[in-house]
Amino acid sequence: MVETVHATFQVYRFTPGVDSSPRYVSYEFDLPPHTPVLSALLKIRQEIDPTLAMRYSCRSSICGSCAMVINSKSRLACQTQIGPELARHGRIVIDPMRNQPVARDLIVDQKPFWHDYERIDPHLIADPAHPMPEGQPNPMTPEQVDRFYETPRCIACGACYSACPAKEADPEFPGPMALAKLYRFVVDPRDGATRERLLKIQPGGLWTCLRCHLCTAACPKDVRPSERIRDLKELAIAAQGVTEAGSRHAVAFKENIYERGLLNEGKLARQTLGLAGTAAQLPQAMRILRKKPELLKSPPKIEGLAEVRKIYEMLEDEERSG
Ligand code: FES
């Protein structure tokens, strides 16, 4: 006999323009624990409520259509089994993806996602100085291809975009998927617009990233967008220098820890904002200093600072050796 578990689903329902507000509808039945959430939703639609709207196609983690928020995490419904979710949460709450408006129930309007993707010019811009030889095999070396071997795995499901708090806070931030794709073209030796791409995406386009790595946790294909954004930041500094608050903050943070092993928050703020920026923030700075007067003093050097500096040296050696 097939083992089953009793499953409770709470599914987001909303039709803009028809419903006055979203609601959750509960559905309960017994299913084998390895059942994918997508199969459970299809059962609801086939046997209980044919009006439930969702997007799906391959049912095999290939097409990227079925991304949704399951128990607060953005992921593929066809890749998420109900057993572990019920064991952990006792029920399965299903919402549409975030950072995109709801079209109906679990379907979102993906225009913002694809608009952000288009912004990075997601195609090779050939370098006229290095024309590709006609009829020749791929002119890249395996090492060059290795620099972006993860990004072609992306299936554009949008789970990273949905999971991204920076996108939620700043609609101008292009989101993890677009930046991972941008990285792919920036490091492609056949692309002739590397510098223009890096300049175009700034300011704000890169540095709004909070380094929370939620995009990497959400990605079903291990593209690791947050790591690609980190790489892009380094490339942007190399192309443009330390010219904006985001890059100044990153470089000052690194120097700051090297100096004392502890963050000198007052100095970090001054280095990040510059003289004019610091002056503009003076009222807020005064409020903070009243609560934390110790910020006016430099922190003492920590014991074991030499060990911290060794880590820096090891990382720099690693970078030099490629
Ligand atoms: S249905 Fe294609 S990825 Fe889930």
Short mmCIF file of C-alpha atoms and ligand atoms in Angstrom, two decimals:
data_model
loop_
_atom_site.label_atom_id
_atom_site.label_comp_id
_atom_site.label_asym_id
_atom_site.label_seq_id
_atom_site.Cartn_x
_atom_site.Cartn_y
_atom_site.Cartn_z
CA MET A 1 0.00 0.00 0.00
CA VAL A 2 1.30 3.46 -0.89
CA GLU A 3 2.12 5.56 2.17
CA THR A 4 0.23 8.87 2.30
CA VAL A 5 0.22 12.01 4.46
CA HIS A 6 -2.67 14.28 5.27
CA ALA A 7 -1.91 17.58 3.54
CA THR A 8 -3.44 21.00 4.12
CA PHE A 9 -2.88 23.59 1.41
CA GLN A 10 -3.66 27.27 1.79
CA VAL A 11 -3.69 28.74 -1.66
CA TYR A 12 -3.66 32.43 -2.54
CA ARG A 13 -6.63 33.45 -4.66
CA PHE A 14 -7.13 36.85 -6.24
CA THR A 15 -8.45 38.21 -9.49
CA PRO A 16 -7.59 41.92 -9.81
CA GLY A 17 -10.57 43.97 -10.88
CA VAL A 18 -12.98 41.27 -9.70
CA ASP A 19 -12.05 40.48 -6.07
CA SER A 20 -11.90 43.31 -3.57
CA SER A 21 -8.89 41.73 -1.80
CA PRO A 22 -6.78 38.55 -1.88
CA ARG A 23 -7.81 35.57 0.24
CA TYR A 24 -6.47 32.11 1.07
CA VAL A 25 -8.56 29.06 0.30
CA SER A 26 -7.87 25.81 2.19
CA TYR A 27 -7.83 22.40 0.52
CA GLU A 28 -7.15 19.14 2.33
CA PHE A 29 -6.51 15.59 1.15
CA ASP A 30 -4.17 12.61 1.51
CA LEU A 31 -1.25 12.27 -0.86
CA PRO A 32 2.05 10.35 -1.03
CA PRO A 33 4.80 12.45 0.59
CA HIS A 34 6.89 12.57 -2.58
CA THR A 35 4.06 14.34 -4.47
CA PRO A 36 5.27 17.61 -6.01
CA VAL A 37 3.36 20.73 -4.97
CA LEU A 38 2.52 21.25 -8.65
CA SER A 39 0.77 17.87 -8.82
CA ALA A 40 -1.23 18.76 -5.70
CA LEU A 41 -2.29 22.05 -7.31
CA LEU A 42 -3.32 20.22 -10.49
CA LYS A 43 -5.37 17.81 -8.37
CA ILE A 44 -7.12 20.80 -6.77
CA ARG A 45 -7.84 22.21 -10.20
CA GLN A 46 -9.00 18.94 -11.71
CA GLU A 47 -11.08 17.64 -8.79
CA ILE A 48 -12.12 20.61 -6.64
CA ASP A 49 -11.86 24.01 -8.29
CA PRO A 50 -11.25 24.36 -12.06
CA THR A 51 -10.92 28.14 -11.71
CA LEU A 52 -7.56 27.98 -9.91
CA ALA A 53 -5.03 29.75 -12.16
CA MET A 54 -1.37 28.74 -12.29
CA ARG A 55 1.40 28.54 -14.84
CA TYR A 56 3.29 25.32 -15.65
CA SER A 57 4.47 23.25 -18.58
CA CYS A 58 7.27 20.67 -18.39
CA ARG A 59 6.70 19.40 -14.81
CA SER A 60 10.42 18.52 -14.81
CA SER A 61 12.28 21.65 -13.60
CA ILE A 62 13.16 22.59 -17.17
CA CYS A 63 10.80 25.28 -18.44
CA GLY A 64 10.81 27.55 -15.37
CA SER A 65 7.06 28.24 -15.61
CA CYS A 66 5.90 27.01 -12.21
CA ALA A 67 7.89 29.29 -9.86
CA MET A 68 5.82 30.44 -6.90
CA VAL A 69 6.25 31.11 -3.20
CA ILE A 70 5.84 27.93 -1.16
CA ASN A 71 5.94 28.32 2.60
CA SER A 72 7.58 31.74 2.16
CA LYS A 73 10.32 30.53 -0.21
CA SER A 74 10.43 31.29 -3.94
CA ARG A 75 10.91 28.01 -5.83
CA LEU A 76 9.59 25.63 -8.47
CA ALA A 77 6.34 23.87 -7.59
CA CYS A 78 7.29 20.84 -9.70
CA GLN A 79 10.57 20.45 -7.78
CA THR A 80 9.15 20.82 -4.25
CA GLN A 81 7.80 17.68 -2.61
CA ILE A 82 4.99 18.02 -0.10
CA GLY A 83 6.42 15.57 2.52
CA PRO A 84 9.35 17.70 3.76
CA GLU A 85 7.19 20.85 3.68
CA LEU A 86 4.49 19.26 5.83
CA ALA A 87 7.07 17.80 8.21
CA ARG A 88 8.59 21.23 8.69
CA HIS A 89 5.58 23.56 8.60
CA GLY A 90 2.56 21.33 9.17
CA ARG A 91 0.79 22.84 6.14
CA ILE A 92 1.67 24.27 2.74
CA VAL A 93 0.96 27.93 2.07
CA ILE A 94 1.22 28.87 -1.59
CA ASP A 95 1.56 32.45 -2.86
CA PRO A 96 2.33 33.97 -6.25
CA MET A 97 5.88 35.21 -6.89
CA ARG A 98 6.85 38.54 -5.34
CA ASN A 99 8.10 41.69 -7.05
CA GLN A 100 5.68 41.25 -9.95
CA PRO A 101 1.99 42.19 -9.97
CA VAL A 102 -0.54 39.39 -9.67
CA ALA A 103 -2.40 38.71 -12.91
CA ARG A 104 -4.63 36.06 -11.32
CA ASP A 105 -4.22 33.63 -8.39
CA LEU A 106 -0.70 32.14 -8.74
CA ILE A 107 0.05 33.78 -12.08
CA VAL A 108 2.07 37.00 -12.07
CA ASP A 109 2.53 39.55 -14.81
CA GLN A 110 6.19 39.03 -15.75
CA LYS A 111 6.61 42.31 -17.63
CA PRO A 112 8.87 43.87 -14.94
CA PHE A 113 11.10 40.77 -14.95
CA TRP A 114 11.55 40.73 -18.72
CA HIS A 115 11.89 44.51 -18.89
CA ASP A 116 14.82 44.31 -16.44
CA TYR A 117 16.34 41.51 -18.51
CA GLU A 118 16.11 43.59 -21.71
CA ARG A 119 17.90 46.47 -19.96
CA ILE A 120 21.18 44.55 -19.93
CA ASP A 121 21.21 43.94 -23.74
CA PRO A 122 21.12 40.15 -23.35
CA HIS A 123 22.95 39.23 -26.53
CA LEU A 124 26.51 39.17 -27.76
CA ILE A 125 27.70 42.52 -29.13
CA ALA A 126 30.43 41.44 -31.51
CA ASP A 127 33.79 43.18 -31.27
CA PRO A 128 34.67 44.47 -34.78
CA ALA A 129 38.37 44.31 -33.85
CA HIS A 130 38.04 40.55 -33.29
CA PRO A 131 35.63 39.22 -35.93
CA MET A 132 34.53 35.64 -35.38
CA PRO A 133 36.11 33.35 -37.97
CA GLU A 134 33.47 32.05 -40.34
CA GLY A 135 32.93 28.31 -40.32
CA GLN A 136 35.54 27.83 -37.60
CA PRO A 137 35.02 25.97 -34.36
CA ASN A 138 34.22 27.97 -31.20
CA PRO A 139 37.13 30.40 -30.82
CA MET A 140 37.03 30.34 -27.00
CA THR A 141 39.35 28.27 -24.86
CA PRO A 142 37.86 25.90 -22.22
CA GLU A 143 39.21 28.24 -19.51
CA GLN A 144 37.31 31.18 -21.03
CA VAL A 145 34.11 29.16 -21.21
CA ASP A 146 34.61 28.07 -17.60
CA ARG A 147 34.30 31.67 -16.44
CA PHE A 148 30.57 31.60 -17.13
CA TYR A 149 29.66 27.94 -17.13
CA GLU A 150 26.88 28.40 -14.52
CA THR A 151 24.88 31.19 -16.15
CA PRO A 152 23.64 29.28 -19.24
CA ARG A 153 21.91 26.90 -16.81
CA CYS A 154 19.42 29.67 -15.96
CA ILE A 155 15.84 28.77 -16.96
CA ALA A 156 14.48 32.29 -16.31
CA CYS A 157 11.98 31.00 -13.76
CA GLY A 158 12.15 34.28 -11.83
CA ALA A 159 12.54 32.62 -8.40
CA CYS A 160 15.63 34.76 -7.71
CA TYR A 161 13.78 37.92 -8.75
CA SER A 162 10.91 37.02 -6.44
CA ALA A 163 13.27 36.31 -3.51
CA CYS A 164 15.25 39.55 -3.89
CA PRO A 165 14.70 42.16 -1.12
CA ALA A 166 16.81 44.71 -3.03
CA LYS A 167 14.36 44.53 -5.93
CA GLU A 168 11.52 45.03 -3.49
CA ALA A 169 13.21 48.10 -1.98
CA ASP A 170 14.42 49.65 -5.23
CA PRO A 171 12.41 49.09 -8.43
CA GLU A 172 15.40 50.39 -10.44
CA PHE A 173 17.57 47.46 -9.32
CA PRO A 174 17.59 45.02 -12.30
CA GLY A 175 17.44 41.93 -10.09
CA PRO A 176 19.67 38.83 -9.79
CA MET A 177 18.77 37.07 -13.05
CA ALA A 178 19.53 40.09 -15.27
CA LEU A 179 22.83 40.70 -13.48
CA ALA A 180 23.88 37.06 -13.74
CA LYS A 181 23.20 37.26 -17.49
CA LEU A 182 25.09 40.54 -17.69
CA TYR A 183 28.08 38.84 -16.10
CA ARG A 184 27.92 36.14 -18.75
CA PHE A 185 28.40 38.72 -21.54
CA VAL A 186 30.92 40.85 -19.64
CA VAL A 187 33.35 37.93 -19.32
CA ASP A 188 32.73 36.58 -22.82
CA PRO A 189 35.95 37.30 -24.75
CA ARG A 190 33.95 37.67 -27.98
CA ASP A 191 31.91 40.57 -26.61
CA GLY A 192 33.01 44.03 -27.69
CA ALA A 193 30.96 46.08 -25.23
CA THR A 194 32.26 44.92 -21.86
CA ARG A 195 33.18 48.38 -20.59
CA GLU A 196 30.00 50.01 -21.91
CA ARG A 197 27.91 47.31 -20.25
CA LEU A 198 29.60 47.90 -16.89
CA LEU A 199 29.24 51.67 -17.14
CA LYS A 200 25.63 51.45 -18.27
CA ILE A 201 24.50 49.31 -15.36
CA GLN A 202 25.81 51.81 -12.83
CA PRO A 203 25.06 53.70 -10.66
CA GLY A 204 22.82 51.82 -8.31
CA GLY A 205 22.35 48.87 -10.64
CA LEU A 206 24.92 46.75 -8.89
CA TRP A 207 25.46 48.22 -5.49
CA THR A 208 21.86 47.99 -4.34
CA CYS A 209 22.49 44.25 -3.93
CA LEU A 210 22.45 43.50 -0.18
CA ARG A 211 24.61 40.36 -0.44
CA CYS A 212 21.86 38.41 1.37
CA HIS A 213 22.31 35.46 -1.05
CA LEU A 214 18.56 34.74 -1.04
CA CYS A 215 18.71 34.64 -4.86
CA THR A 216 21.33 31.91 -4.72
CA ALA A 217 19.25 29.97 -2.20
CA ALA A 218 16.18 30.29 -4.47
CA CYS A 219 17.86 29.33 -7.76
CA PRO A 220 16.81 25.80 -8.79
CA LYS A 221 19.72 25.51 -11.23
CA ASP A 222 22.63 26.59 -9.01
CA VAL A 223 23.45 29.65 -11.14
CA ARG A 224 24.42 31.40 -7.87
CA PRO A 225 23.44 34.90 -9.01
CA SER A 226 24.76 36.59 -5.85
CA GLU A 227 28.26 35.32 -6.64
CA ARG A 228 27.99 36.60 -10.20
CA ILE A 229 26.91 40.02 -8.83
CA ARG A 230 29.96 39.99 -6.55
CA ASP A 231 32.18 39.26 -9.58
CA LEU A 232 30.49 42.08 -11.51
CA LYS A 233 31.21 44.51 -8.68
CA GLU A 234 34.90 43.71 -8.89
CA LEU A 235 34.85 44.10 -12.67
CA ALA A 236 32.94 47.38 -12.36
CA ILE A 237 35.54 48.80 -9.97
CA ALA A 238 38.30 47.71 -12.36
CA ALA A 239 36.52 49.38 -15.31
CA GLN A 240 35.30 52.53 -13.65
CA GLY A 241 37.30 52.98 -10.46
CA VAL A 242 35.87 53.73 -7.04
CA THR A 243 33.48 56.43 -8.12
CA GLU A 244 30.17 55.97 -6.33
CA ALA A 245 28.83 55.36 -2.85
CA GLY A 246 28.45 51.60 -3.37
CA SER A 247 31.98 50.96 -4.56
CA ARG A 248 33.43 53.43 -2.04
CA HIS A 249 31.62 51.56 0.73
CA ALA A 250 32.95 48.18 -0.45
CA VAL A 251 36.55 49.34 -0.71
CA ALA A 252 36.43 51.33 2.56
CA PHE A 253 34.94 48.31 4.37
CA LYS A 254 37.82 46.14 3.20
CA GLU A 255 40.47 48.70 4.23
CA ASN A 256 38.73 49.37 7.50
CA ILE A 257 38.86 45.74 8.63
CA TYR A 258 42.47 45.42 7.45
CA GLU A 259 43.50 48.39 9.61
CA ARG A 260 42.05 47.27 12.94
CA GLY A 261 40.18 44.00 12.52
CA LEU A 262 36.99 45.84 13.56
CA LEU A 263 34.69 48.11 11.67
CA ASN A 264 35.24 51.82 12.29
CA GLU A 265 31.66 52.79 11.52
CA GLY A 266 32.15 56.56 11.69
CA LYS A 267 35.07 56.44 9.28
CA LEU A 268 33.23 54.01 7.01
CA ALA A 269 30.27 56.39 6.75
CA ARG A 270 32.55 59.36 5.96
CA GLN A 271 34.49 57.39 3.33
CA THR A 272 31.27 56.11 1.74
CA LEU A 273 29.39 59.40 1.61
CA GLY A 274 32.30 61.80 1.04
CA LEU A 275 32.38 65.30 2.52
CA ALA A 276 29.25 66.64 0.84
CA GLY A 277 27.27 63.45 1.47
CA THR A 278 28.29 63.40 5.14
CA ALA A 279 27.26 67.06 5.53
CA ALA A 280 23.87 66.28 3.95
CA GLN A 281 23.35 63.48 6.50
CA LEU A 282 24.40 65.60 9.48
CA PRO A 283 21.02 65.72 11.30
CA GLN A 284 20.72 61.93 11.08
CA ALA A 285 24.39 61.50 12.07
CA MET A 286 23.84 63.64 15.19
CA ARG A 287 20.88 61.48 16.21
CA ILE A 288 22.97 58.32 15.82
CA LEU A 289 25.93 59.83 17.71
CA ARG A 290 23.73 60.76 20.63
CA LYS A 291 22.85 57.06 20.94
CA LYS A 292 26.29 55.69 20.07
CA PRO A 293 28.92 58.29 21.06
CA GLU A 294 31.62 55.60 20.79
CA LEU A 295 31.38 56.00 17.00
CA LEU A 296 33.46 59.18 17.32
CA LYS A 297 36.46 57.11 18.47
CA SER A 298 38.46 54.65 16.43
CA PRO A 299 38.04 51.10 17.74
CA PRO A 300 41.19 49.48 19.21
CA LYS A 301 43.18 47.07 17.07
CA ILE A 302 42.05 43.54 17.83
CA GLU A 303 44.30 40.82 19.13
CA GLY A 304 45.16 38.52 16.27
CA LEU A 305 45.09 41.29 13.66
CA ALA A 306 48.06 39.59 12.01
CA GLU A 307 45.82 36.54 11.39
CA VAL A 308 43.16 38.73 9.77
CA ARG A 309 45.78 40.28 7.51
CA LYS A 310 47.02 36.81 6.55
CA ILE A 311 43.50 36.05 5.27
CA TYR A 312 43.67 39.16 3.09
CA GLU A 313 47.09 38.15 1.77
CA MET A 314 45.89 34.61 1.01
CA LEU A 315 42.90 35.97 -0.90
CA GLU A 316 45.08 38.39 -2.83
CA ASP A 317 47.53 35.59 -3.72
CA GLU A 318 44.60 33.47 -4.90
CA GLU A 319 43.32 36.35 -7.03
CA ARG A 320 46.76 36.93 -8.58
CA SER A 321 47.15 33.26 -9.45
CA GLY A 322 43.69 33.35 -11.09
S1 FES B 1 6.64 23.05 -14.81
FE1 FES B 1 8.47 23.48 -15.90
S2 FES B 1 9.84 24.06 -14.33
FE2 FES B 1 8.08 23.41 -13.22
#
